[in-house]
């Protein structure tokens, strides 16, 4: 029988547990530090902003965490997501490589983000929370949380990075369609926002600023908790449904990846794909497996940032995280891949990069869009700007396979569709898309604040 | 075992043949008439605008038409599409009814239209055609044809109804992303367009006008054929993959529909769903089955038009079709459901409505959007404006079931997503969405041209 284009699983095969890689790491993760005391955070320190269940998951060392039935039922609206063989792209490239993409754009909000927004809304609701506050970059996380809050009957307030709020009005309407309130960040609704607006009324905003606003909103409203769409351990945990399904799907067609590729902003979509494969690499089951993070040269966290403790937000209100960071004050130049405009990175990914278990590579915006267009014109689906960075790496890898005559298995995370990013494709097609400028100067200034902990 | 949320089929279960209902109708279809001679059209009459294979299908009375392997391979990018149980909507309504939707928004262009664009591109390519010309209303058909032409390496020119071209710029960019050229219609590129612009430079355009332009483009370019996204028999034929899959999916869970519901503009998405069930109703296998077409009150073809021969386009260049029609000069008032703004309707559907085998019901725009919003807030996926008319009927039917305590099985066609129609949702949420005005006066004038054949 020919291998199908889409490798599907049945709903009963939605994973019953999330996988916690912490249990299998051959090293200790550096702890999250309390911003005031400098000591490792205790569960009570996180209680004002997260529900108890998520705090437990954040600090957990258990290998498996059961997925509540109510969450699996919502996952069933779109999961298991298909693992697709990109045969037309392979043919266009003339490569002997097998290219697979895990297609997360099939969820109602159109990206992988709902894998964690749904359990986050569920646990908050279960503990009596009535309202969630969050930030969003390109709008994928904000719409995923709006969707989840609607299903679990929670109010939702989204602080959206101003440059994306202006560029992507449809993302805001999507959030409103699901009943959420969305404002541009920095906003006059918070002290952090007011302070930044006073300094620079024309700021394009950043994820770091928006996080400060959302955290402040949560701690100043007793009915409200904060919700984060990436970076933290519990978010990576929820996203492992991606990789757990992928592993099973690849087994069905008898292949094991030679290379896993994904884009990283905070890191959640790609961590979701690769974390369930890390133990294989570490334990010697698959020592040759390469795991490649792709990021934009305009926000080169893993490739140019130091590995240091830093704040997750601009206003220095979050715990300190050990991560590759460009400095918490770093505001990258405008870039269409709004979801990749974060100064830091998930500590789990950073620890793996630091130890050489995971690689990182930065790509310019224009070659990334060229790759995205080639994908759209062969496979049909139009990728969001973020995963075009992964596709650039995939195509380069597949062309290297052609050069070397090697039939490698390349698997990548196609984290979402680009239906709300077509303005960027229009600019690319018109030849008016530009590379973001001024990154070096911005970096020099932002990095000067480091290290935050000696 | 609990019934899954999504009833899936494997790729090997993509139908191997399209179903031609003509073979099973208990009556003769009125023939298409030549616009000049008034006699039934011969294959040679259609040869200037369609490839031979499609002309054969248009006039065929064979029950089954084999789907080429190349077409099934492209279908495999997204087909079989899921049949989903709308459990959250059922619960919100408190209805004992079972509601299923056939989800066609999973295709790359986001609607059912690629079910026919792909075979049309395939057959044209196979016969040496180099370029296709077509019209589009809301842009769903245009983007589906752009997608298919890209995969089969054909050039593509799309005449897009001006009001939609202005309202939905992202649809145009989507077509360009797949390599097509898209212009607002009426355009100065054709004689038909020039004539209409001279009469009314501010016209909002109509499907009838855009069809005239695309047909003229095809007959005046020797390398070009015309492609139609609805109305004609061969289009209905290709869309039957929807209903054939649905029948099999319902069998897997042991249900047979009591009511089938869909929206109709030219009629292709709903005909695709219901045609494979018509024989059951006609033969007495399922005499109680109800088949309900929904249309907008602002373009009430089936509910207010006479059943008469009329042209398919405004410039009177197409063959005459026996159909319910509002008159070929009818230009409906602006309406967000651009795909439902057509003066005529598929002759197959019309013949079934005329004989009482299929019902029709018109809905206002605002209650349709209210239903669409309720669907988005329960099931997650945001429907295009067109199928919100079907959802209005589904919800009303499900509430009647609640009233009567009947557990009917309601199946509807969710023809596409509303990612490019969020402006309409924003207007609805802001309370500024209005009902289209002036339909009665427009109708009176347009109907005065009928009948075209005594």
Short mmCIF file of C-alpha atoms in Angstrom, two decimals, chain A residues 6-14 76-82 249, chain B residues 3-14 78-85 102-103 106 245-246 248-250 252-253:
data_model
loop_
_atom_site.label_atom_id
_atom_site.label_comp_id
_atom_site.label_asym_id
_atom_site.label_seq_id
_atom_site.Cartn_x
_atom_site.Cartn_y
_atom_site.Cartn_z
CA UNK A 6 -2.08 12.50 5.70
CA UNK A 7 -1.23 10.11 8.51
CA UNK A 8 -4.29 10.22 10.75
CA UNK A 9 -5.01 8.92 14.22
CA UNK A 10 -8.46 8.36 15.70
CA UNK A 11 -9.82 10.51 18.52
CA UNK A 12 -9.25 7.70 21.01
CA UNK A 13 -5.53 8.10 20.23
CA UNK A 14 -5.37 11.67 21.55
CA UNK A 76 -11.31 16.32 19.88
CA UNK A 77 -12.67 19.31 17.92
CA UNK A 78 -9.43 19.23 15.90
CA UNK A 79 -6.99 16.66 17.36
CA UNK A 80 -5.20 14.40 16.63
CA UNK A 81 -3.86 16.78 14.01
CA UNK A 82 -2.64 15.27 10.72
CA UNK A 249 2.14 8.66 13.31
CA UNK B 3 -19.38 8.34 19.13
CA UNK B 4 -16.34 10.50 18.19
CA UNK B 5 -16.62 14.24 17.60
CA UNK B 6 -15.12 13.87 14.14
CA UNK B 7 -16.11 10.93 11.98
CA UNK B 8 -13.05 10.34 9.79
CA UNK B 9 -12.43 8.21 6.73
CA UNK B 10 -9.03 7.12 5.45
CA UNK B 11 -7.58 8.46 2.21
CA UNK B 12 -8.33 5.17 0.46
CA UNK B 13 -12.01 5.96 1.08
CA UNK B 14 -11.98 9.12 -1.05
CA UNK B 78 -7.47 17.58 2.69
CA UNK B 79 -10.06 14.88 1.85
CA UNK B 80 -11.96 12.94 3.09
CA UNK B 81 -13.17 15.94 5.06
CA UNK B 82 -14.44 15.33 8.59
CA UNK B 83 -18.12 14.91 9.44
CA UNK B 84 -18.40 16.51 12.87
CA UNK B 85 -20.99 16.11 15.59
CA UNK B 102 -19.70 18.30 6.97
CA UNK B 103 -16.62 20.51 7.35
CA UNK B 106 -10.22 22.25 5.81
CA UNK B 245 -18.36 10.69 2.02
CA UNK B 246 -21.11 11.93 4.35
CA UNK B 248 -20.46 6.57 4.50
CA UNK B 249 -19.59 8.56 7.62
CA UNK B 250 -23.20 8.50 8.87
CA UNK B 252 -20.28 4.37 10.55
CA UNK B 253 -22.27 5.84 13.44
#
